[in-house]
PDB file of C-alpha atoms in Angstrom:
ATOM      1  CA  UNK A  12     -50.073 -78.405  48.907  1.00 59.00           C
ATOM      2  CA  UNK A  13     -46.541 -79.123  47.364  1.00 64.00           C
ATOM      3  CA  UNK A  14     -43.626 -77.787  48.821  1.00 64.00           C
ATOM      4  CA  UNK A  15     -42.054 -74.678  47.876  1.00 68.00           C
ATOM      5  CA  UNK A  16     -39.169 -75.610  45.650  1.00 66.00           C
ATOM      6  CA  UNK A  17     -35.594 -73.964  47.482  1.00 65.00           C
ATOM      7  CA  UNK A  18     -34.365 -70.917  45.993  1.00 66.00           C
ATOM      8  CA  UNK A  19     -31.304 -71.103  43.419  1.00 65.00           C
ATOM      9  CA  UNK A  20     -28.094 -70.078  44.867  1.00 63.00           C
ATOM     10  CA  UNK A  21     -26.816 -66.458  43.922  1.00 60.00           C
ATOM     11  CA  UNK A  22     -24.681 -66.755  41.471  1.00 62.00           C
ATOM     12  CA  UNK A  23     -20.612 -66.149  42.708  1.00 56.00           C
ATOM     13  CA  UNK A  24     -19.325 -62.964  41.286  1.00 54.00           C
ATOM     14  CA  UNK A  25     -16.248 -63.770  39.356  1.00 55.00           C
ATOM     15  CA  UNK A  26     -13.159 -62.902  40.972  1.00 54.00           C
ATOM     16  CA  UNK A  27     -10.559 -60.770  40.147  1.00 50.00           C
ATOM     17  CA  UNK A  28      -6.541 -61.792  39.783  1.00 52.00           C
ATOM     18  CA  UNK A  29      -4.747 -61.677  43.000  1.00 51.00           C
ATOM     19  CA  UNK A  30      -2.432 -58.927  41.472  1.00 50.00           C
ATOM     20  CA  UNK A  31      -5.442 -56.906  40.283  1.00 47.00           C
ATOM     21  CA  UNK A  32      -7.245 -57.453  44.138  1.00 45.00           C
ATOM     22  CA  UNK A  33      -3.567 -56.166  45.550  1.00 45.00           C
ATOM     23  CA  UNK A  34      -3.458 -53.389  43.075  1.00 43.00           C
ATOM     24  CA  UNK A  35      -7.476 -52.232  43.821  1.00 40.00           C
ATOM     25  CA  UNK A  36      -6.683 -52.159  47.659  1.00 43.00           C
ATOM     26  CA  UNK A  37      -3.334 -49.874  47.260  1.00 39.00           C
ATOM     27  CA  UNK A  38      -5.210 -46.989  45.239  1.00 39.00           C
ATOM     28  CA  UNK A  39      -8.090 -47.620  47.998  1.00 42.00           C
ATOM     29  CA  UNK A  40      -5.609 -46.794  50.584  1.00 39.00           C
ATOM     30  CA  UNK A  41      -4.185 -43.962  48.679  1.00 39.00           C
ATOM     31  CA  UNK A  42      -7.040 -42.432  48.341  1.00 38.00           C
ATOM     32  CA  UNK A  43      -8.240 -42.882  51.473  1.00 35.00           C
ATOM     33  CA  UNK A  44      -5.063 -41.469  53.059  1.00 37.00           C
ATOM     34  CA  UNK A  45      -5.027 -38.829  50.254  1.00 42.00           C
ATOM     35  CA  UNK A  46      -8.847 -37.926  51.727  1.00 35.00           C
ATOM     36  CA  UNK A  47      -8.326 -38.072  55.111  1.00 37.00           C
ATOM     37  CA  UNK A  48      -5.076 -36.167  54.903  1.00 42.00           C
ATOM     38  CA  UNK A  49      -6.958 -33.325  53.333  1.00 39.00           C
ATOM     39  CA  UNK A  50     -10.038 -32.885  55.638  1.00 39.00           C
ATOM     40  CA  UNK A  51      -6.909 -32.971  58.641  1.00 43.00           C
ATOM     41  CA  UNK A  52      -5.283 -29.724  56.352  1.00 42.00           C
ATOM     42  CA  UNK A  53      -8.932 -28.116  56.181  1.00 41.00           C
ATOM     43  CA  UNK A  54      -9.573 -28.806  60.043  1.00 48.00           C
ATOM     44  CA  UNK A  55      -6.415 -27.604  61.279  1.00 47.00           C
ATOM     45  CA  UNK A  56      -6.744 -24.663  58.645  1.00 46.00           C
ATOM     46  CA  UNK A  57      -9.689 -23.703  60.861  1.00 50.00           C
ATOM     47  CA  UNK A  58     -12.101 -24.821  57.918  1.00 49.00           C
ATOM     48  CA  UNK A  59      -9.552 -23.245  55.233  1.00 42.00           C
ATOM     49  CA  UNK A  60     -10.014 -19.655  57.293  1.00 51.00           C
ATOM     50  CA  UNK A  61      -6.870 -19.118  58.249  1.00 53.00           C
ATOM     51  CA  UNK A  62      -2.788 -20.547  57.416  1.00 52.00           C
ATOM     52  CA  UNK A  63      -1.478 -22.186  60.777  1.00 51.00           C
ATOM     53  CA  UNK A  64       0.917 -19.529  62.266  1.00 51.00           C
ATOM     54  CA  UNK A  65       3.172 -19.647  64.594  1.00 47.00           C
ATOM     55  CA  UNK A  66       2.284 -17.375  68.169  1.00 47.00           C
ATOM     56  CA  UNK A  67       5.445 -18.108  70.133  1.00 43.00           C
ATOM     57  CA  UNK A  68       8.970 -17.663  68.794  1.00 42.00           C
ATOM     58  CA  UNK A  69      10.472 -20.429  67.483  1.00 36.00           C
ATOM     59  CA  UNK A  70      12.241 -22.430  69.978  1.00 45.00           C
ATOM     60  CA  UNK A  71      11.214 -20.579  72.977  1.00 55.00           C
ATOM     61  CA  UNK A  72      11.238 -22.325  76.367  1.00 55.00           C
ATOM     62  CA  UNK A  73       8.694 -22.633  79.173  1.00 51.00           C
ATOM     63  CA  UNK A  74      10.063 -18.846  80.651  1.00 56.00           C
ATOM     64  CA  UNK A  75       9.449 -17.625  76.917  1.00 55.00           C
ATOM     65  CA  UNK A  76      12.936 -16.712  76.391  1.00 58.00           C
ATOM     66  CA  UNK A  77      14.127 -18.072  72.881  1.00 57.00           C
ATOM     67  CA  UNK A  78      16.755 -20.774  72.570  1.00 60.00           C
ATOM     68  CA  UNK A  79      18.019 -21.045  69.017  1.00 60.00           C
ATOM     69  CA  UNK A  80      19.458 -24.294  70.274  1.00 66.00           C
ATOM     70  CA  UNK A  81      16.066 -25.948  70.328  1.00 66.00           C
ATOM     71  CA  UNK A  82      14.574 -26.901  66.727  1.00 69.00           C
ATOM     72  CA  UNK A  83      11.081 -26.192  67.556  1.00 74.00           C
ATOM     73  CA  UNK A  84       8.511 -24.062  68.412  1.00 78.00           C
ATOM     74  CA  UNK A  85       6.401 -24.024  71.901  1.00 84.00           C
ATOM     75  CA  UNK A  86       3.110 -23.328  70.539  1.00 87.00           C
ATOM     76  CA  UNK A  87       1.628 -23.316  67.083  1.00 86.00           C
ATOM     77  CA  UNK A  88      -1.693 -22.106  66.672  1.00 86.00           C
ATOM     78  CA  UNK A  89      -3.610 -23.768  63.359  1.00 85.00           C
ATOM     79  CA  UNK A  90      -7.058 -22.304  62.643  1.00 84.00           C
ATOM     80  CA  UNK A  91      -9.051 -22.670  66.568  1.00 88.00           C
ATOM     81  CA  UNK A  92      -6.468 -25.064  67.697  1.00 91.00           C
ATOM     82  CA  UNK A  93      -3.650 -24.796  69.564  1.00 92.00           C
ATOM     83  CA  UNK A  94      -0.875 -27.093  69.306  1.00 93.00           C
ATOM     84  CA  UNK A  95       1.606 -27.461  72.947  1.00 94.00           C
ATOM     85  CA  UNK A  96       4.936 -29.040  72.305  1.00 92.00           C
ATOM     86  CA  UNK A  97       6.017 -31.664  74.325  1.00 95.00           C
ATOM     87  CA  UNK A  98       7.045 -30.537  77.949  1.00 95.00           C
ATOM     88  CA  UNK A  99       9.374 -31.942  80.432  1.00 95.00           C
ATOM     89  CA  UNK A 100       9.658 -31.427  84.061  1.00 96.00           C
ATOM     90  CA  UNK A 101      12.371 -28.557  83.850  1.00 94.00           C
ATOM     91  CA  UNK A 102      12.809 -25.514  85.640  1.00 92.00           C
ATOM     92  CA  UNK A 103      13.533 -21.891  84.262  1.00 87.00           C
ATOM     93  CA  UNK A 104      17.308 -22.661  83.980  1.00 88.00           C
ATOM     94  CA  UNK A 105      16.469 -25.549  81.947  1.00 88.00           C
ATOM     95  CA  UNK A 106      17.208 -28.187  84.853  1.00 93.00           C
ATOM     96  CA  UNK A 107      15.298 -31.087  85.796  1.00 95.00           C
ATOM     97  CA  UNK A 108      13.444 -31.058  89.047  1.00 96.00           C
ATOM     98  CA  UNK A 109      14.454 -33.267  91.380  1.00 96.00           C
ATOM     99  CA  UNK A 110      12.461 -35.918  93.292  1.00 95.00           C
ATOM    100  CA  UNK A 111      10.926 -38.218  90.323  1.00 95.00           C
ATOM    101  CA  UNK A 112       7.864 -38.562  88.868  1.00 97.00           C
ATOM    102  CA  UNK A 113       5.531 -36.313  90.905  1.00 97.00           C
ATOM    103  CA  UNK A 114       7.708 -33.471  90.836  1.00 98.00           C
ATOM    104  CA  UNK A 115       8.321 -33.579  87.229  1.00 97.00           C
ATOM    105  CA  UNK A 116       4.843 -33.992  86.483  1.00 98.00           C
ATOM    106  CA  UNK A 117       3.761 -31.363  88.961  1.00 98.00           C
ATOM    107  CA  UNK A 118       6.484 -28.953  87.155  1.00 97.00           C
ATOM    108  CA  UNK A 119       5.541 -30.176  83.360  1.00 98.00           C
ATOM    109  CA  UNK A 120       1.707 -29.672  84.018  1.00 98.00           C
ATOM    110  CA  UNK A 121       3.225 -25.484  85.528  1.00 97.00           C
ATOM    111  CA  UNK A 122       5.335 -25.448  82.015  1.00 95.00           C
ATOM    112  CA  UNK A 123       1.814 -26.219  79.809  1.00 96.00           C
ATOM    113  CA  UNK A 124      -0.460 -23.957  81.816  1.00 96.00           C
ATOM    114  CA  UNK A 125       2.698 -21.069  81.471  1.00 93.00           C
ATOM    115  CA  UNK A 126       2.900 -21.863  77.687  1.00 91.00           C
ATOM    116  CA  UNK A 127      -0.794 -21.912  77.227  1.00 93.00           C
ATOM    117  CA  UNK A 128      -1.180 -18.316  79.051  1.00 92.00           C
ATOM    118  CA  UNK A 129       1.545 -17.012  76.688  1.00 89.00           C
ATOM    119  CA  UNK A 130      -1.015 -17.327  74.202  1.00 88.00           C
ATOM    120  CA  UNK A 131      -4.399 -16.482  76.098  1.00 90.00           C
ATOM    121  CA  UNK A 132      -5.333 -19.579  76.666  1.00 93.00           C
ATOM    122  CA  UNK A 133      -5.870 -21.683  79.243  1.00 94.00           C
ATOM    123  CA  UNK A 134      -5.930 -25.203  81.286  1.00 96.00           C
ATOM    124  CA  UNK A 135      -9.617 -25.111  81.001  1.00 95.00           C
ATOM    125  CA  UNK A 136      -9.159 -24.840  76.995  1.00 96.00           C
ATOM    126  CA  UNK A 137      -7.387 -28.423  77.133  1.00 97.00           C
ATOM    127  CA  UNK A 138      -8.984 -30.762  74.772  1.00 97.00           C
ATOM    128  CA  UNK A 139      -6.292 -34.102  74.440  1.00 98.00           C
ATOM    129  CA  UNK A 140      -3.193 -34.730  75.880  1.00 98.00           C
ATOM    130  CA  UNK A 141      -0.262 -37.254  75.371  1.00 98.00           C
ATOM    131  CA  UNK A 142       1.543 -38.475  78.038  1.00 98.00           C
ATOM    132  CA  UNK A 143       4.771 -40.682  77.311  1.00 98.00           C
ATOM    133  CA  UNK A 144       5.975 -42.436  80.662  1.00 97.00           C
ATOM    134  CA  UNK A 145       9.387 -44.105  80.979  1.00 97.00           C
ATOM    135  CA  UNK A 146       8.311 -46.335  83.501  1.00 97.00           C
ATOM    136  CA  UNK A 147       4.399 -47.333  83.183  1.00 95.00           C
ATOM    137  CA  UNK A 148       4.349 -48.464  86.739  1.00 97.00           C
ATOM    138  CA  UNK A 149       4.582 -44.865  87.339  1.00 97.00           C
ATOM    139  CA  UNK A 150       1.120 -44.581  85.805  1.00 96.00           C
ATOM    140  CA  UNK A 151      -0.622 -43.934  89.122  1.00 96.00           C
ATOM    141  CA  UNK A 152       1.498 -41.420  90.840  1.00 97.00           C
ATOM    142  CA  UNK A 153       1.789 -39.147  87.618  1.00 97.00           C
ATOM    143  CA  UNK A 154      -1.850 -39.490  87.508  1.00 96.00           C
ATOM    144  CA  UNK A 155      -2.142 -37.944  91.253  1.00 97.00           C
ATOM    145  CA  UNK A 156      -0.625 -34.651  90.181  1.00 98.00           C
ATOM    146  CA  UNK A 157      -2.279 -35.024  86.645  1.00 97.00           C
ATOM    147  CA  UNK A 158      -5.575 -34.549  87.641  1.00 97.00           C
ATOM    148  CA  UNK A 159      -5.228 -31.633  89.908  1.00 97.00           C
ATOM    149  CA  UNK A 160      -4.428 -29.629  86.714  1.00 97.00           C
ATOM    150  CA  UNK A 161      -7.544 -30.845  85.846  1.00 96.00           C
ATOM    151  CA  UNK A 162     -10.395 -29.982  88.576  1.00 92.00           C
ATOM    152  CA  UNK A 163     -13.548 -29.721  86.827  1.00 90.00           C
ATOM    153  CA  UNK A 164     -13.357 -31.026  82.913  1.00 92.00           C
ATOM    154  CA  UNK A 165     -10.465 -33.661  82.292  1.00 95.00           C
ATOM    155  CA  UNK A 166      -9.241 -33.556  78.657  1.00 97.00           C
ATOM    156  CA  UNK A 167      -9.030 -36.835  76.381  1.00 97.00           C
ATOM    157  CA  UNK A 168      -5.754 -38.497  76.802  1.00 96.00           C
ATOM    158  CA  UNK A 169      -3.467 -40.960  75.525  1.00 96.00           C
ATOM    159  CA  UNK A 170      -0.286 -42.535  77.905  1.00 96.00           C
ATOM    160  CA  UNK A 171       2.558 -44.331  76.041  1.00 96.00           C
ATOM    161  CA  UNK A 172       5.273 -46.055  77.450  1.00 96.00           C
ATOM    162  CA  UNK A 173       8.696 -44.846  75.908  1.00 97.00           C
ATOM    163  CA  UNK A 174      12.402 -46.439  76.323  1.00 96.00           C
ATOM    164  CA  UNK A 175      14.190 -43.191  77.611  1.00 96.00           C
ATOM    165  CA  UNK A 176      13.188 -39.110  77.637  1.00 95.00           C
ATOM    166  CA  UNK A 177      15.449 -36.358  77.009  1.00 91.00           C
ATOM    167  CA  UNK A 178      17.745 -35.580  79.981  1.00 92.00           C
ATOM    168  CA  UNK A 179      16.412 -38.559  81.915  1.00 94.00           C
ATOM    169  CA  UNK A 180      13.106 -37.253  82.439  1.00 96.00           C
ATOM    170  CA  UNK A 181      10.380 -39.537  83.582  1.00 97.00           C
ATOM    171  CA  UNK A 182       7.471 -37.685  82.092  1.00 98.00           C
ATOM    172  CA  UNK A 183       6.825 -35.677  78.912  1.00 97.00           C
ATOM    173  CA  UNK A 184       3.249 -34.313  78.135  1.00 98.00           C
ATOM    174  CA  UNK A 185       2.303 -33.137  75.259  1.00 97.00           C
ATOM    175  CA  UNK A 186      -1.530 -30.949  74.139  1.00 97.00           C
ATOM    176  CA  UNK A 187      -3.791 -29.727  71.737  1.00 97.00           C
ATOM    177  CA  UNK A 188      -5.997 -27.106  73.171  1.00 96.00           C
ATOM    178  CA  UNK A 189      -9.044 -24.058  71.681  1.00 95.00           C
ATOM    179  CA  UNK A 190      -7.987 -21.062  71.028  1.00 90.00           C
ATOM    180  CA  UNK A 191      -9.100 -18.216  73.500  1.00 80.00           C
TER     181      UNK A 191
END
């Protein structure tokens, strides 16, 4: 019995210019942002149901009182989900609390739940949240407070370590929650 003779080698697909390779991978990306950036449109669209729209005055603070002052709006509701902006640790006159971290994260978690209940929803209806920490060695004690919010389901979360906050806060948090 004679051995089996070894197989020829594939043959090497030619290869394209460098420039051409470069050029392939750019309309690649394009249309890969250009697809993903539509299914986000038809997801936050609800599925192309309904136009986002707006449910709390533009600009209006954790008390619900509208402050033209402030370029943006609390909540924005987009098809099922709800969209919280940012929160600090401020009280109804627009103060910080005092005391540091676990006060203002005690007081930012009270300004989501408020906002969220504006709109008849609630913590329960959380589904991410971003938290962006001045000092990450804080990590721990915000967490403490965090989770109380938080009893039974906790919702996905990201934590990001930022240079400074808006009136020297310590803690901003920031959600996406379902309707209803």
């Amino acid at each position: 019995m004679r051995p089996r003779p070894a197989p020829a080698p594939a043959p090497v697909p030619a290869r394209r210019p460098a420039a051409g390779r470069a050029r392939l991978r750019v309309r690649e990306r394009a249309t890969l942002v250009g697809v993903l950036g539509a299914a986000l449109a038809v997801t936050l669209a609800g599925g192309c149901r309904s136009a986002p729209r707006a449910l709390v005055h533009h600009g209006a603070d954790a008390s619900g009182r509208f402050d033209p002052t402030r370029p943006f709006t609390d909540v924005v509701q987009a098809g099922e989900l709800l969209f919280v902006s940012g929160k600090l640790g401020t009280d109804s006159a627009g103060r910080l609390v005092p005391g540091g971290i676990g006060p203002e994260t005690r007081q930012v978690m009270t300004n989501i739940r408020a906002s969220l209940e504006r709109v008849g929803a609630s913590m329960d209806r959380v589904a991410k949240c971003t938290v962006f920490l001045v000092d990450t060695n804080e990590w721990a004690a915000m967490n403490q407070v965090y989770v109380t919010f938080f009893p039974e389901r906790r919702p996905a979360r990201t934590a990001v370590g930022v240079k400074e906050l808006l009136f020297g806060a310590r803690v901003e948090i920031e959600c996406v929650a379902l309707a209803g």
